[in-house]
PDB file of C-alpha atoms in Angstrom:
ATOM      1  CA  UNK F   1     -21.480  -4.551  -1.223  1.00 78.00           C
ATOM      2  CA  UNK F   2     -17.745  -4.540  -2.364  1.00 82.00           C
ATOM      3  CA  UNK F   3     -16.332  -1.200  -1.574  1.00 87.00           C
ATOM      4  CA  UNK F   4     -13.411   0.197  -3.473  1.00 90.00           C
ATOM      5  CA  UNK F   5     -11.114   0.108  -0.348  1.00 93.00           C
ATOM      6  CA  UNK F   6     -12.012  -3.549   0.214  1.00 91.00           C
ATOM      7  CA  UNK F   7      -9.738  -4.576  -2.656  1.00 93.00           C
ATOM      8  CA  UNK F   8      -7.616  -1.452  -3.101  1.00 94.00           C
ATOM      9  CA  UNK F   9      -6.060  -1.461   0.361  1.00 96.00           C
ATOM     10  CA  UNK F  10      -4.917  -5.026   0.443  1.00 96.00           C
ATOM     11  CA  UNK F  11      -3.611  -4.898  -3.111  1.00 96.00           C
ATOM     12  CA  UNK F  12      -1.810  -1.545  -2.596  1.00 97.00           C
ATOM     13  CA  UNK F  13      -0.276  -2.658   0.729  1.00 97.00           C
ATOM     14  CA  UNK F  14       0.685  -6.158  -0.513  1.00 97.00           C
ATOM     15  CA  UNK F  15       2.183  -4.950  -3.823  1.00 98.00           C
ATOM     16  CA  UNK F  16       4.077  -1.958  -2.436  1.00 97.00           C
ATOM     17  CA  UNK F  17       5.582  -4.022   0.444  1.00 97.00           C
ATOM     18  CA  UNK F  18       6.718  -6.722  -2.125  1.00 98.00           C
ATOM     19  CA  UNK F  19       8.321  -4.336  -4.683  1.00 97.00           C
ATOM     20  CA  UNK F  20       9.488  -1.852  -2.053  1.00 97.00           C
ATOM     21  CA  UNK F  21       8.167   1.093  -4.089  1.00 97.00           C
ATOM     22  CA  UNK F  22       5.249   3.451  -4.163  1.00 96.00           C
ATOM     23  CA  UNK F  23       1.898   2.189  -5.631  1.00 97.00           C
ATOM     24  CA  UNK F  24      -0.663   4.856  -6.515  1.00 96.00           C
ATOM     25  CA  UNK F  25      -3.826   5.239  -8.290  1.00 95.00           C
ATOM     26  CA  UNK F  26      -3.454   6.267 -11.848  1.00 94.00           C
ATOM     27  CA  UNK F  27      -4.748   9.538 -13.325  1.00 89.00           C
ATOM     28  CA  UNK F  28      -5.367  11.451 -10.198  1.00 88.00           C
ATOM     29  CA  UNK F  29      -4.651  15.100  -9.499  1.00 88.00           C
ATOM     30  CA  UNK F  30      -2.115  14.098  -6.687  1.00 88.00           C
ATOM     31  CA  UNK F  31       1.473  14.835  -7.116  1.00 91.00           C
ATOM     32  CA  UNK F  32       3.316  11.861  -8.681  1.00 89.00           C
ATOM     33  CA  UNK F  33       5.985  10.235  -6.426  1.00 94.00           C
ATOM     34  CA  UNK F  34       9.684  10.013  -7.421  1.00 95.00           C
ATOM     35  CA  UNK F  35      10.661   7.456  -9.992  1.00 94.00           C
ATOM     36  CA  UNK F  36      10.201   4.405 -10.023  1.00 96.00           C
ATOM     37  CA  UNK F  37       6.726   3.663  -9.001  1.00 96.00           C
ATOM     38  CA  UNK F  38       3.553   1.713 -10.048  1.00 97.00           C
ATOM     39  CA  UNK F  39       0.340   3.349 -10.975  1.00 96.00           C
ATOM     40  CA  UNK F  40      -2.859   1.229 -11.112  1.00 97.00           C
ATOM     41  CA  UNK F  41      -5.953   2.029 -13.117  1.00 95.00           C
ATOM     42  CA  UNK F  42      -9.265   0.092 -12.817  1.00 94.00           C
ATOM     43  CA  UNK F  43     -10.302  -0.275 -16.387  1.00 93.00           C
ATOM     44  CA  UNK F  44     -13.204  -2.609 -15.783  1.00 88.00           C
ATOM     45  CA  UNK F  45     -14.801  -2.211 -12.295  1.00 87.00           C
ATOM     46  CA  UNK F  46     -17.451  -4.973 -12.436  1.00 85.00           C
ATOM     47  CA  UNK F  47     -17.944  -7.733 -14.958  1.00 84.00           C
ATOM     48  CA  UNK F  48     -20.587 -10.120 -13.709  1.00 86.00           C
ATOM     49  CA  UNK F  49     -19.625 -13.821 -13.627  1.00 88.00           C
ATOM     50  CA  UNK F  50     -22.375 -16.291 -13.620  1.00 85.00           C
ATOM     51  CA  UNK F  51     -25.841 -15.634 -12.223  1.00 89.00           C
ATOM     52  CA  UNK F  52     -26.674 -13.805  -8.970  1.00 86.00           C
ATOM     53  CA  UNK F  53     -27.628 -16.260  -6.229  1.00 89.00           C
ATOM     54  CA  UNK F  54     -30.446 -15.212  -3.833  1.00 88.00           C
ATOM     55  CA  UNK F  55     -30.989 -16.449  -0.264  1.00 87.00           C
ATOM     56  CA  UNK F  56     -34.210 -15.538   1.625  1.00 85.00           C
ATOM     57  CA  UNK F  57     -35.022 -15.890   5.259  1.00 83.00           C
ATOM     58  CA  UNK F  58     -36.528 -13.978   8.210  1.00 83.00           C
ATOM     59  CA  UNK F  59     -37.562 -10.982   6.018  1.00 83.00           C
ATOM     60  CA  UNK F  60     -34.001 -10.691   4.773  1.00 88.00           C
ATOM     61  CA  UNK F  61     -32.833 -11.388   1.246  1.00 89.00           C
ATOM     62  CA  UNK F  62     -29.155 -11.715   0.372  1.00 90.00           C
ATOM     63  CA  UNK F  63     -27.788 -11.598  -3.097  1.00 90.00           C
ATOM     64  CA  UNK F  64     -24.326 -12.922  -4.031  1.00 91.00           C
ATOM     65  CA  UNK F  65     -22.678 -12.363  -7.223  1.00 91.00           C
ATOM     66  CA  UNK F  66     -19.053 -12.932  -8.378  1.00 92.00           C
ATOM     67  CA  UNK F  67     -17.396 -10.045 -10.278  1.00 93.00           C
ATOM     68  CA  UNK F  68     -14.255  -9.776 -12.265  1.00 94.00           C
ATOM     69  CA  UNK F  69     -12.373  -6.495 -12.455  1.00 94.00           C
ATOM     70  CA  UNK F  70      -9.532  -5.627 -14.711  1.00 96.00           C
ATOM     71  CA  UNK F  71      -6.791  -3.485 -13.428  1.00 97.00           C
ATOM     72  CA  UNK F  72      -3.973  -1.936 -15.563  1.00 96.00           C
ATOM     73  CA  UNK F  73      -0.709  -1.685 -13.818  1.00 97.00           C
ATOM     74  CA  UNK F  74       2.097   0.560 -15.237  1.00 96.00           C
ATOM     75  CA  UNK F  75       5.700   0.877 -13.911  1.00 96.00           C
ATOM     76  CA  UNK F  76       6.949   4.436 -14.361  1.00 94.00           C
ATOM     77  CA  UNK F  77      10.605   5.470 -14.532  1.00 93.00           C
ATOM     78  CA  UNK F  78      13.116   7.549 -16.281  1.00 90.00           C
ATOM     79  CA  UNK F  79      15.122   4.615 -17.300  1.00 91.00           C
ATOM     80  CA  UNK F  80      13.845   1.613 -19.381  1.00 92.00           C
ATOM     81  CA  UNK F  81      15.817  -0.836 -17.264  1.00 95.00           C
ATOM     82  CA  UNK F  82      14.115   0.252 -14.002  1.00 95.00           C
ATOM     83  CA  UNK F  83      10.680   0.335 -15.485  1.00 95.00           C
ATOM     84  CA  UNK F  84      11.108  -3.199 -16.912  1.00 96.00           C
ATOM     85  CA  UNK F  85      12.621  -4.487 -13.591  1.00 96.00           C
ATOM     86  CA  UNK F  86       9.726  -2.967 -11.583  1.00 97.00           C
ATOM     87  CA  UNK F  87       7.021  -4.307 -13.877  1.00 97.00           C
ATOM     88  CA  UNK F  88       8.484  -7.877 -13.801  1.00 97.00           C
ATOM     89  CA  UNK F  89       8.735  -7.690 -10.037  1.00 97.00           C
ATOM     90  CA  UNK F  90       5.073  -6.614  -9.779  1.00 98.00           C
ATOM     91  CA  UNK F  91       3.872  -9.326 -12.220  1.00 97.00           C
ATOM     92  CA  UNK F  92       5.747 -11.869 -10.024  1.00 97.00           C
ATOM     93  CA  UNK F  93       3.749 -10.622  -6.997  1.00 98.00           C
ATOM     94  CA  UNK F  94       0.562 -11.526  -8.762  1.00 98.00           C
ATOM     95  CA  UNK F  95       1.791 -14.861  -9.989  1.00 97.00           C
ATOM     96  CA  UNK F  96       3.258 -15.977  -6.618  1.00 96.00           C
ATOM     97  CA  UNK F  97       3.082 -14.384  -3.200  1.00 96.00           C
ATOM     98  CA  UNK F  98      -0.047 -12.230  -4.071  1.00 96.00           C
ATOM     99  CA  UNK F  99      -2.123 -15.185  -4.703  1.00 96.00           C
ATOM    100  CA  UNK F 100      -1.922 -16.063  -1.030  1.00 95.00           C
ATOM    101  CA  UNK F 101      -2.003 -12.543   0.432  1.00 96.00           C
ATOM    102  CA  UNK F 102      -4.962 -11.379  -1.673  1.00 96.00           C
ATOM    103  CA  UNK F 103      -6.895 -14.623  -1.034  1.00 95.00           C
ATOM    104  CA  UNK F 104      -6.903 -13.658   2.649  1.00 93.00           C
ATOM    105  CA  UNK F 105      -8.916 -10.455   1.553  1.00 92.00           C
ATOM    106  CA  UNK F 106     -11.188 -12.773  -0.510  1.00 92.00           C
ATOM    107  CA  UNK F 107      -9.637 -11.553  -3.838  1.00 95.00           C
ATOM    108  CA  UNK F 108      -8.759 -14.266  -6.490  1.00 96.00           C
ATOM    109  CA  UNK F 109      -6.237 -13.567  -9.206  1.00 97.00           C
ATOM    110  CA  UNK F 110      -7.819 -14.912 -12.391  1.00 96.00           C
ATOM    111  CA  UNK F 111      -5.065 -13.939 -14.999  1.00 96.00           C
ATOM    112  CA  UNK F 112      -1.898 -12.019 -15.152  1.00 97.00           C
ATOM    113  CA  UNK F 113      -1.404 -10.784 -18.791  1.00 96.00           C
ATOM    114  CA  UNK F 114       1.996 -10.122 -20.479  1.00 94.00           C
ATOM    115  CA  UNK F 115       3.944  -6.946 -19.815  1.00 93.00           C
ATOM    116  CA  UNK F 116       4.160  -4.461 -22.786  1.00 89.00           C
ATOM    117  CA  UNK F 117       5.872  -1.128 -23.540  1.00 88.00           C
ATOM    118  CA  UNK F 118       3.727   1.903 -22.742  1.00 84.00           C
ATOM    119  CA  UNK F 119       6.419   4.702 -23.134  1.00 76.00           C
ATOM    120  CA  UNK F 120       5.257   8.195 -23.332  1.00 75.00           C
ATOM    121  CA  UNK F 121       6.964  11.119 -25.097  1.00 68.00           C
ATOM    122  CA  UNK F 122       6.752  14.024 -22.760  1.00 68.00           C
ATOM    123  CA  UNK F 123       8.401  17.062 -24.421  1.00 70.00           C
ATOM    124  CA  UNK F 124      12.022  16.335 -25.219  1.00 68.00           C
ATOM    125  CA  UNK F 125      12.398  13.110 -23.297  1.00 74.00           C
ATOM    126  CA  UNK F 126      10.498   9.933 -22.667  1.00 73.00           C
ATOM    127  CA  UNK F 127       8.965   8.650 -19.518  1.00 80.00           C
ATOM    128  CA  UNK F 128       9.663   4.959 -19.575  1.00 88.00           C
ATOM    129  CA  UNK F 129       6.547   2.771 -18.863  1.00 91.00           C
ATOM    130  CA  UNK F 130       6.084  -0.894 -18.878  1.00 94.00           C
ATOM    131  CA  UNK F 131       2.709  -2.295 -18.077  1.00 95.00           C
ATOM    132  CA  UNK F 132       0.340  -5.285 -17.776  1.00 97.00           C
ATOM    133  CA  UNK F 133      -3.200  -6.050 -16.849  1.00 96.00           C
ATOM    134  CA  UNK F 134      -4.407  -8.317 -14.045  1.00 97.00           C
ATOM    135  CA  UNK F 135      -7.933  -9.880 -13.761  1.00 96.00           C
ATOM    136  CA  UNK F 136      -9.235 -10.179 -10.258  1.00 96.00           C
ATOM    137  CA  UNK F 137     -12.333 -11.883  -8.953  1.00 94.00           C
ATOM    138  CA  UNK F 138     -14.337 -10.863  -5.884  1.00 93.00           C
ATOM    139  CA  UNK F 139     -17.624 -11.928  -4.343  1.00 89.00           C
ATOM    140  CA  UNK F 140     -20.145  -9.139  -3.831  1.00 89.00           C
ATOM    141  CA  UNK F 141     -22.857  -9.653  -1.164  1.00 87.00           C
ATOM    142  CA  UNK F 142     -25.823  -7.447  -0.835  1.00 88.00           C
ATOM    143  CA  UNK F 143     -28.380  -7.746   1.978  1.00 87.00           C
ATOM    144  CA  UNK F 144     -31.726  -6.003   2.175  1.00 88.00           C
ATOM    145  CA  UNK F 145     -35.063  -6.214   3.943  1.00 88.00           C
ATOM    146  CA  UNK F 146     -38.102  -7.542   2.015  1.00 85.00           C
ATOM    147  CA  UNK F 147     -41.699  -7.531   2.815  1.00 80.00           C
ATOM    148  CA  UNK F 148     -43.009 -10.712   4.012  1.00 71.00           C
ATOM    149  CA  UNK F 149     -46.674 -11.810   3.551  1.00 72.00           C
ATOM    150  CA  UNK F 150     -47.436 -13.379   6.864  1.00 74.00           C
ATOM    151  CA  UNK F 151     -51.154 -14.185   6.238  1.00 80.00           C
ATOM    152  CA  UNK F 152     -53.302 -14.470   3.229  1.00 81.00           C
ATOM    153  CA  UNK F 153     -57.085 -14.515   3.457  1.00 83.00           C
ATOM    154  CA  UNK F 154     -59.106 -15.699   0.440  1.00 85.00           C
ATOM    155  CA  UNK F 155     -62.745 -14.840   0.337  1.00 84.00           C
ATOM    156  CA  UNK F 156     -64.994 -17.050  -1.842  1.00 81.00           C
ATOM    157  CA  UNK F 157     -67.927 -15.499  -3.493  1.00 78.00           C
ATOM    158  CA  UNK F 158     -70.872 -17.772  -4.020  1.00 74.00           C
ATOM    159  CA  UNK F 159     -72.936 -17.274  -7.279  1.00 67.00           C
TER     160      UNK F 159
END
């Protein structure tokens, strides 16, 4: 089974090292870091791709299924320039170095969508936000025990 940290930790570490800024989970109750930073929201956790494949042997069945997930990344800042620069730097990670780093964690980058403005009016000022979505693909493997019929006896009834 793919666990949240199986993809989150490599992605967070790789991206934060590349952009040299904080990368956090979006919409949490934690205190937000100082500007600028990237917040990531998992908008689609598991979109099945293709059909599951089953392997059976020695009383164990293994199911493999490829899943796509969509992540929404948003660069937050108090200045439009730094939000734009940070979003572009983060996109470049997924278009370049991230393809290699994340593949080491068995994560494939399927698509990196264009960046768009996501500014938010707070009270008397704006929080500058530039964001984009990324489609990732992972392979989920689930293994479980199955009952095996070891012997079948057929009784014939004569009429």
